[in-house]
CSV table of C-alpha atoms and ligand atoms in Angstrom, one decimal:
chain,number,residue,atom,x,y,z
A,76,MET,CA,24.6,-3.4,-20.2
A,77,SER,CA,27.5,-4.0,-20.4
A,78,ALA,CA,29.0,-7.4,-20.9
A,79,LEU,CA,29.5,-8.1,-17.4
A,80,THR,CA,26.5,-7.3,-16.0
A,81,GLU,CA,24.5,-9.1,-19.4
A,82,LYS,CA,26.9,-12.2,-17.8
A,83,LEU,CA,26.4,-11.8,-14.1
A,84,LEU,CA,22.2,-10.7,-14.3
A,85,ASN,CA,20.4,-12.9,-12.0
A,86,SER,CA,17.6,-14.7,-15.2
A,87,ASN,CA,14.9,-13.3,-13.6
A,88,LEU,CA,15.5,-9.7,-13.6
A,89,LYS,CA,16.3,-10.0,-17.5
A,90,THR,CA,12.7,-9.1,-18.8
A,91,LEU,CA,12.4,-7.4,-14.5
A,92,THR,CA,10.6,-3.5,-15.2
A,93,PRO,CA,11.3,-2.0,-11.4
A,94,TYR,CA,8.4,-0.5,-9.9
A,95,GLU,CA,7.0,2.8,-12.0
A,96,SER,CA,7.0,4.2,-8.3
A,97,ALA,CA,5.0,8.0,-8.7
A,98,ARG,CA,9.0,9.5,-7.4
A,99,ARG,CA,10.1,7.7,-10.6
A,100,LEU,CA,7.3,8.8,-13.6
A,101,PHE,CA,7.4,12.0,-13.1
A,102,SER,CA,10.2,15.1,-11.1
A,103,GLY,CA,9.1,17.7,-12.1
A,104,GLY,CA,5.1,19.3,-10.5
A,105,THR,CA,4.1,21.1,-7.6
A,106,ASP,CA,0.4,19.1,-6.6
A,107,TRP,CA,1.4,15.3,-5.3
A,108,LEU,CA,-1.5,13.6,-5.3
A,109,ASN,CA,0.3,10.9,-7.2
A,110,ALA,CA,1.5,8.4,-4.1
A,111,ASN,CA,-1.9,8.2,-1.5
A,112,GLU,CA,0.5,10.5,0.0
A,113,SER,CA,-1.0,13.1,3.6
A,114,PRO,CA,-0.5,16.7,2.7
A,115,PHE,CA,0.4,17.8,5.9
A,116,CYS,CA,3.1,17.8,7.6
A,117,ASN,CA,3.6,17.0,11.2
A,118,ASP,CA,6.0,18.5,12.6
A,119,ILE,CA,9.4,16.6,13.8
A,120,GLU,CA,11.7,16.2,16.6
A,121,VAL,CA,14.9,13.5,17.1
A,122,ALA,CA,17.6,14.0,20.0
A,123,LEU,CA,21.4,13.8,18.5
A,124,THR,CA,22.5,11.3,20.8
A,125,ASP,CA,24.3,7.9,21.1
A,126,TYR,CA,25.2,8.1,16.9
A,127,ASN,CA,28.1,6.1,17.1
A,128,ARG,CA,26.0,3.3,19.0
A,129,TYR,CA,24.0,0.4,16.5
A,130,PRO,CA,20.3,0.6,17.5
A,131,ASP,CA,18.0,-2.5,18.4
A,132,CYS,CA,17.3,-5.0,14.9
A,133,GLN,CA,13.4,-3.9,16.8
A,134,PRO,CA,13.8,-1.1,19.3
A,135,LYS,CA,11.5,-2.5,21.7
A,136,GLY,CA,10.0,1.1,22.7
A,137,LEU,CA,8.4,1.8,19.1
A,138,ILE,CA,7.7,-2.1,19.4
A,139,ASN,CA,5.3,-1.3,22.1
A,140,ALA,CA,4.0,1.8,21.0
A,141,TYR,CA,2.5,0.4,17.2
A,142,ALA,CA,1.7,-4.0,19.2
A,143,ASN,CA,0.2,-1.0,22.3
A,144,TYR,CA,-1.7,0.7,19.0
A,145,ALA,CA,-2.5,-2.3,16.8
A,146,GLN,CA,-3.8,-4.2,19.5
A,147,VAL,CA,-1.7,-7.1,19.4
A,148,GLN,CA,0.6,-8.7,22.1
A,149,ALA,CA,3.9,-7.7,21.3
A,150,ASP,CA,5.4,-11.4,19.9
A,151,LYS,CA,3.9,-10.6,16.9
A,152,VAL,CA,4.8,-7.2,15.5
A,153,LEU,CA,7.7,-6.7,13.0
A,154,ALA,CA,9.1,-3.4,12.2
A,155,THR,CA,10.7,-3.0,9.0
A,156,ARG,CA,11.7,-1.2,6.6
A,157,GLY,CA,8.2,0.0,5.1
A,158,ALA,CA,5.8,-2.4,4.6
A,159,ASP,CA,7.4,-3.3,1.0
A,160,GLU,CA,10.3,-5.0,3.8
A,161,GLY,CA,7.3,-6.8,5.4
A,162,ILE,CA,6.1,-8.2,1.5
A,163,GLU,CA,9.9,-8.8,0.3
A,164,LEU,CA,11.1,-10.6,3.4
A,165,LEU,CA,7.8,-12.7,3.9
A,166,ILE,CA,8.4,-13.8,0.1
A,167,ARG,CA,12.3,-14.7,0.5
A,168,THR,CA,11.5,-16.7,4.3
A,169,PHE,CA,8.6,-18.7,2.6
A,170,CYS,CA,9.1,-18.7,-0.7
A,171,GLU,CA,11.8,-20.9,-2.5
A,172,TYR,CA,14.3,-19.1,-5.7
A,173,GLN,CA,12.5,-21.0,-8.9
A,174,ARG,CA,9.6,-23.5,-7.4
A,175,ASP,CA,7.3,-21.4,-5.5
A,176,SER,CA,4.7,-19.1,-6.4
A,177,ILE,CA,2.1,-16.3,-4.8
A,178,LEU,CA,-1.0,-15.8,-4.9
A,179,ILE,CA,-1.8,-12.0,-5.9
A,180,CYS,CA,-5.6,-11.0,-7.2
A,181,PRO,CA,-5.2,-7.4,-9.4
A,182,PRO,CA,-5.9,-5.1,-9.5
A,183,THR,CA,-3.8,-4.6,-7.1
A,184,TYR,CA,-0.8,-2.9,-5.8
A,185,GLY,CA,2.4,-3.6,-8.2
A,186,MET,CA,5.6,-4.2,-5.3
A,187,TYR,CA,3.7,-8.3,-4.5
A,188,LYS,CA,4.4,-9.2,-7.8
A,189,ILE,CA,7.1,-6.6,-8.7
A,190,SER,CA,9.3,-8.2,-5.2
A,191,ALA,CA,8.4,-11.2,-6.3
A,192,GLN,CA,9.8,-12.0,-9.5
A,193,THR,CA,13.4,-10.0,-7.9
A,194,CYS,CA,13.5,-12.8,-5.6
A,195,GLY,CA,12.9,-15.9,-8.6
A,196,ILE,CA,9.2,-16.4,-7.1
A,197,ASN,CA,6.2,-17.1,-10.2
A,198,THR,CA,2.6,-14.9,-9.5
A,199,VAL,CA,-0.2,-16.2,-9.9
A,200,GLU,CA,-3.2,-14.2,-10.7
A,201,VAL,CA,-6.0,-14.9,-9.8
A,202,PRO,CA,-8.0,-11.4,-10.7
A,203,LEU,CA,-10.9,-9.8,-8.6
A,204,ASN,CA,-14.6,-10.0,-10.1
A,205,ALA,CA,-15.8,-7.0,-11.8
A,206,ASP,CA,-17.8,-5.5,-8.4
A,207,PHE,CA,-13.6,-5.6,-7.1
A,208,SER,CA,-14.5,-8.8,-4.4
A,209,LEU,CA,-12.8,-12.0,-4.2
A,210,ASP,CA,-13.1,-14.7,-6.8
A,211,VAL,CA,-12.7,-17.2,-4.2
A,212,ALA,CA,-13.8,-20.2,-6.3
A,213,ALA,CA,-11.0,-19.9,-8.2
A,214,ILE,CA,-8.4,-18.6,-5.7
A,215,THR,CA,-8.9,-22.0,-3.2
A,216,ALA,CA,-9.2,-23.9,-6.7
A,217,VAL,CA,-5.6,-22.7,-7.1
A,218,GLU,CA,-2.9,-25.6,-6.0
A,219,ASN,CA,0.9,-24.7,-4.5
A,220,VAL,CA,0.9,-21.1,-3.7
A,221,ASN,CA,2.9,-20.4,-0.4
A,222,ILE,CA,1.2,-16.8,0.1
A,223,VAL,CA,-1.7,-15.5,-0.7
A,224,PHE,CA,-1.8,-11.6,-1.4
A,225,LEU,CA,-5.0,-9.7,-0.8
A,226,CYS,CA,-5.0,-6.5,0.1
A,227,SER,CA,-7.8,-4.7,2.0
A,228,PRO,CA,-8.9,-1.8,1.8
A,229,ASN,CA,-7.5,-2.4,-1.6
A,230,ASN,CA,-5.3,-0.2,-3.8
A,231,PRO,CA,-6.1,1.4,-6.6
A,232,THR,CA,-10.0,0.1,-5.8
A,233,GLY,CA,-10.7,2.3,-2.3
A,234,THR,CA,-13.0,-1.4,-2.0
A,235,LEU,CA,-13.1,-3.5,0.8
A,236,LEU,CA,-13.2,-7.5,1.1
A,237,ASN,CA,-16.0,-9.5,2.0
A,238,GLU,CA,-15.0,-10.3,5.3
A,239,GLU,CA,-16.4,-14.2,4.4
A,240,ASP,CA,-15.1,-14.9,1.9
A,241,VAL,CA,-11.7,-13.6,3.0
A,242,VAL,CA,-12.1,-15.8,5.7
A,243,GLN,CA,-12.9,-19.2,3.1
A,244,VAL,CA,-9.6,-18.3,2.3
A,245,LEU,CA,-8.4,-18.3,5.2
A,246,THR,CA,-10.1,-21.6,6.4
A,247,HIS,CA,-8.9,-23.6,3.3
A,248,PHE,CA,-5.0,-22.3,3.4
A,249,SER,CA,-4.8,-22.8,7.0
A,250,ASN,CA,-2.5,-25.9,6.2
A,251,LYS,CA,-1.3,-24.8,2.7
A,252,ALA,CA,0.1,-20.8,3.0
A,253,LEU,CA,0.5,-17.4,4.5
A,254,VAL,CA,-2.2,-15.4,3.9
A,255,VAL,CA,-1.9,-11.9,3.9
A,256,LEU,CA,-4.0,-9.1,5.0
A,257,ASP,CA,-2.3,-6.3,2.9
A,258,GLU,CA,-4.0,-3.5,5.8
A,259,ALA,CA,-1.8,-0.4,4.4
A,260,TYR,CA,-5.2,1.9,4.4
A,261,ILE,CA,-6.6,0.5,7.2
A,262,GLU,CA,-7.2,4.1,9.3
A,263,PHE,CA,-9.2,5.3,6.6
A,264,SER,CA,-12.4,2.2,6.9
A,265,THR,CA,-13.6,2.0,10.4
A,266,GLN,CA,-15.3,-1.3,9.0
A,267,GLN,CA,-12.6,-3.8,9.7
A,268,ASN,CA,-8.5,-5.1,11.2
A,269,TRP,CA,-8.1,-8.2,10.7
A,270,ALA,CA,-5.1,-7.3,13.3
A,271,ALA,CA,-7.7,-8.9,15.3
A,272,MET,CA,-8.1,-11.9,13.6
A,273,LEU,CA,-4.5,-13.6,14.2
A,274,ASP,CA,-5.9,-15.6,17.4
A,275,LYS,CA,-8.7,-18.0,15.7
A,276,PHE,CA,-6.2,-17.4,11.9
A,277,PRO,CA,-2.7,-19.0,12.2
A,278,ASN,CA,-1.3,-18.4,8.9
A,279,LEU,CA,-3.2,-15.0,8.5
A,280,VAL,CA,-0.4,-12.0,8.4
A,281,VAL,CA,-1.1,-8.1,8.3
A,282,LEU,CA,0.5,-5.7,7.2
A,283,ARG,CA,1.0,-1.9,8.4
A,284,THR,CA,2.5,1.2,7.3
A,285,LEU,CA,3.1,4.7,8.6
A,286,SER,CA,3.5,5.4,5.5
A,287,LYS,CA,-0.6,6.6,4.1
A,288,ALA,CA,-2.7,7.8,7.1
A,289,PHE,CA,-0.2,8.7,9.7
A,290,ALA,CA,1.7,10.2,7.5
A,291,LEU,CA,5.1,9.7,6.9
A,292,ALA,CA,6.3,8.0,3.4
A,293,GLY,CA,10.0,9.4,3.6
A,294,LEU,CA,10.4,7.6,7.6
A,295,ARG,CA,10.4,4.0,5.2
A,296,CYS,CA,8.9,2.6,9.2
A,297,GLY,CA,6.0,-0.5,8.4
A,298,PHE,CA,4.8,-3.3,10.7
A,299,THR,CA,4.4,-7.3,10.0
A,300,LEU,CA,1.4,-8.8,12.4
A,301,ALA,CA,1.5,-12.5,12.8
A,302,ASN,CA,2.0,-15.0,16.0
A,303,PRO,CA,5.3,-15.6,17.3
A,304,ASP,CA,6.6,-18.4,14.6
A,305,ILE,CA,5.9,-16.6,11.8
A,306,ILE,CA,7.7,-13.5,13.4
A,307,GLN,CA,10.9,-15.2,14.8
A,308,SER,CA,11.4,-17.1,11.3
A,309,LEU,CA,11.2,-13.4,9.7
A,310,LEU,CA,13.6,-12.2,11.5
A,311,LYS,CA,16.5,-15.1,10.2
A,312,THR,CA,16.1,-12.8,6.8
A,313,ILE,CA,16.3,-9.4,7.9
A,314,ALA,CA,18.5,-7.1,7.9
A,315,PRO,CA,20.0,-6.9,11.3
A,316,TYR,CA,20.0,-3.0,12.3
A,317,PRO,CA,16.8,-2.6,9.7
A,318,VAL,CA,15.0,0.7,12.0
A,319,SER,CA,17.2,3.1,11.8
A,320,ALA,CA,17.6,5.5,15.5
A,321,PRO,CA,16.2,8.5,14.0
A,322,VAL,CA,13.0,6.5,12.4
A,323,ALA,CA,12.7,4.4,16.1
A,324,GLN,CA,12.7,7.6,17.6
A,325,ILE,CA,10.1,9.8,15.2
A,326,ALA,CA,7.9,6.1,14.3
A,327,GLN,CA,7.2,5.7,18.8
A,328,ARG,CA,6.4,9.6,18.9
A,329,ALA,CA,3.8,9.3,16.0
A,330,LEU,CA,2.7,5.6,18.2
A,331,SER,CA,1.7,8.0,20.9
A,332,ASP,CA,-1.9,9.5,22.2
A,333,GLU,CA,-1.2,12.9,21.0
A,334,GLY,CA,0.4,10.9,17.7
A,335,ILE,CA,-2.8,9.3,17.1
A,336,THR,CA,-5.2,11.4,17.6
A,337,LEU,CA,-3.5,14.3,14.9
A,338,MET,CA,-3.4,11.5,12.8
A,339,ARG,CA,-6.9,11.0,13.5
A,340,GLN,CA,-8.0,14.8,13.1
A,341,GLN,CA,-6.3,14.7,10.1
A,342,VAL,CA,-7.9,11.2,8.7
A,343,ALA,CA,-11.0,13.0,9.4
A,344,TYR,CA,-10.2,16.8,7.1
A,345,LEU,CA,-9.2,13.5,4.6
A,346,THR,CA,-12.3,11.8,5.1
A,347,ALA,CA,-14.8,15.5,4.8
A,348,GLU,CA,-12.0,16.1,1.5
A,349,GLN,CA,-12.8,12.9,-0.4
A,350,ASN,CA,-17.0,13.3,0.4
A,351,ARG,CA,-16.4,16.6,-1.4
A,352,VAL,CA,-14.7,15.7,-4.1
A,353,ARG,CA,-16.5,13.0,-4.9
A,354,GLU,CA,-20.1,14.8,-5.1
A,355,ALA,CA,-18.4,16.8,-7.7
A,356,LEU,CA,-16.9,14.1,-9.4
A,357,SER,CA,-20.5,13.3,-10.0
A,358,GLY,CA,-21.5,15.4,-11.5
A,359,HIS,CA,-19.9,15.0,-14.4
A,360,ALA,CA,-20.6,13.7,-17.6
A,361,GLY,CA,-18.2,11.8,-19.1
A,362,VAL,CA,-16.3,10.9,-15.6
A,363,ASN,CA,-16.9,7.4,-13.6
A,364,LEU,CA,-16.4,7.1,-10.4
A,365,LYS,CA,-14.9,3.7,-9.5
A,366,GLY,CA,-14.8,1.1,-6.2
A,367,GLY,CA,-15.0,2.8,-2.9
A,368,ASN,CA,-13.5,5.4,-0.5
A,369,ALA,CA,-12.4,3.1,1.9
A,370,ALA,CA,-9.3,5.1,1.7
A,371,ASN,CA,-7.1,8.0,0.9
A,372,PHE,CA,-8.3,8.2,-2.6
A,373,ILE,CA,-10.3,8.6,-5.4
A,374,LEU,CA,-10.6,5.9,-8.4
A,375,PHE,CA,-11.9,6.9,-12.1
A,376,GLN,CA,-12.5,6.4,-15.5
A,377,TYR,CA,-12.7,9.3,-18.1
A,378,THR,CA,-12.5,7.5,-21.6
A,379,TYR,CA,-9.8,10.2,-22.6
A,380,ARG,CA,-8.1,9.9,-20.1
A,381,THR,CA,-4.4,10.0,-21.5
A,382,GLN,CA,-5.6,14.2,-23.0
A,383,LEU,CA,-6.3,15.1,-19.6
A,384,MET,CA,-3.5,13.1,-17.7
A,385,GLN,CA,-1.4,16.0,-20.5
A,386,HIS,CA,-3.7,18.8,-19.5
A,387,LEU,CA,-3.0,17.9,-15.6
A,388,VAL,CA,1.1,17.1,-15.9
A,389,ASP,CA,0.7,20.3,-17.9
A,390,ASN,CA,0.0,22.8,-14.8
A,391,GLY,CA,2.1,20.3,-12.3
A,392,MET,CA,-0.8,18.7,-10.8
A,393,LEU,CA,0.5,14.9,-10.8
A,394,ILE,CA,-2.4,12.1,-10.4
A,395,ARG,CA,-1.7,8.4,-11.3
A,396,ASP,CA,-2.4,6.5,-14.8
A,397,GLN,CA,-4.1,3.0,-13.4
A,398,SER,CA,-4.6,2.4,-16.4
A,399,LYS,CA,-2.9,-0.7,-17.8
A,400,GLN,CA,-4.3,-2.6,-14.2
A,401,VAL,CA,-7.0,-5.6,-14.8
A,402,GLY,CA,-10.2,-4.8,-15.2
A,403,LEU,CA,-9.1,-0.8,-15.1
A,404,ALA,CA,-9.2,0.8,-18.8
A,405,ASP,CA,-9.1,4.1,-18.9
A,406,CYS,CA,-8.7,4.8,-14.8
A,407,LEU,CA,-6.8,7.3,-13.1
A,408,ARG,CA,-6.2,7.9,-9.2
A,409,MET,CA,-6.4,10.9,-7.6
A,410,THR,CA,-5.0,11.0,-4.5
A,411,ILE,CA,-7.2,13.4,-1.1
A,412,GLY,CA,-4.2,16.2,-1.4
A,413,SER,CA,-4.8,19.6,0.8
A,414,ARG,CA,-8.2,21.5,0.6
A,415,SER,CA,-6.8,23.6,-2.1
A,416,GLN,CA,-5.1,21.0,-3.8
A,417,ASN,CA,-8.1,19.0,-4.4
A,418,ASP,CA,-10.1,22.4,-5.7
A,419,ARG,CA,-7.3,23.0,-8.0
A,420,PHE,CA,-7.2,19.7,-9.0
A,421,LEU,CA,-11.6,20.3,-9.9
A,422,SER,CA,-10.6,23.4,-11.3
A,423,LEU,CA,-8.0,22.0,-13.5
A,424,LEU,CA,-10.7,19.1,-14.6
A,425,ASP,CA,-13.5,21.4,-15.3
A,426,GLN,CA,-11.2,24.0,-17.7
A,427,TYR,CA,-10.2,20.8,-19.7
A,428,LEU,CA,-14.0,20.1,-20.1
A,429,ASN,CA,-15.0,22.7,-20.8
A,430,ASP,CA,-12.2,23.4,-23.2
A,431,THR,CA,-12.9,20.4,-24.6
A,432,GLY,CA,-16.5,20.7,-25.3
A,433,ASP,CA,-16.9,17.5,-23.5
A,434,VAL,CA,-19.3,19.3,-21.0
A,435,ALA,CA,-21.9,18.3,-17.6
B,696,PLP,C1,1.2,2.3,-0.3
B,696,PLP,C2,1.3,1.1,0.5
B,696,PLP,C3,2.3,0.1,0.9
B,696,PLP,C4,4.1,0.6,1.3
B,696,PLP,O1,4.0,1.1,1.9
B,696,PLP,P1,5.5,1.3,2.7
B,696,PLP,O2,5.6,1.2,3.8
B,696,PLP,O3,5.7,2.9,2.6
B,696,PLP,O4,6.9,0.8,1.7
B,696,PLP,C5,1.8,-1.2,1.2
B,696,PLP,N1,1.4,-1.9,0.5
B,696,PLP,C6,-0.1,-1.0,-0.1
B,696,PLP,C7,-1.5,-1.6,-0.2
B,696,PLP,C8,0.3,0.7,-0.1
B,696,PLP,O5,-0.2,1.3,-1.0
């Protein structure tokens, strides 16, 4: 670091390690089962007109399409540059620099804490219980937090939060804090949908994305669903043109009846594949499945995870090490890919277990 950047860099960034995205960790590889992306690359079309004009801040067609899909009123929908931008906007809008705190429940998605750190906001951590349920008593004992981030289905555990637990948290913080339900993987689960509860809980915020089930991680399009006063507050912070014209067009097409039908077919395929891979993994002694199947990935524990990861990486197969997270010692997370990718993963695993003599 030069003397100038050293002198000028915000003090809260001096010790910050940026989010280790799957793309930052590995650039090579042939099979990317490390970022919970979809294996489907769907056809995309864009009109090539009107690019001399700025887009709408919140393109109406897109907002209406998502409102219709999520079954909420349009004034409860904010379109953002991925759900990640929604996380950051919430923190920037509702937490004060070097004074306020957010609450998170690890093991969970890494960006809540990193966004808080980049904004100079403190993070209070209340770990999930051993079965990955919420520790409601410990959460509600925490004073003075502005935002509680919950994730259901949770990344990287693939588990759903218990509905009554979430209601207790929402109720406890009703006049104290926003409770954010990150539903990035909601399409893979049939059970819960917190967007339907916005009328009941004024402090509820729901995060959604087109990056996972809709197979559009490269697009960078997400949605924040909340009551209109919260949406209006977020509009004070958001950039003037956060959704570029081609993004709005492609996203709106993905949210058409045709697009939604295609998404549901692909989710059904990935669910069947997940069942198949889980079945195969459960036959291996030494490999312990962890968490649940409510998303598009499998979390498992394996004592020699470093060696196994190396074997996979050497063969171009990238999955994600989650072992640094609290409660996830020796855990790896594998995204469900295409049938052939999943087969390749299973055969590389077999090969490793056979070679090392650690066979079922
Ligand atoms: C992938 C993911 C996101 C980020 O989604 P983007 O829309 O791609 O920014 C948010 N939350 C969770 C839990 C995720 O796994």
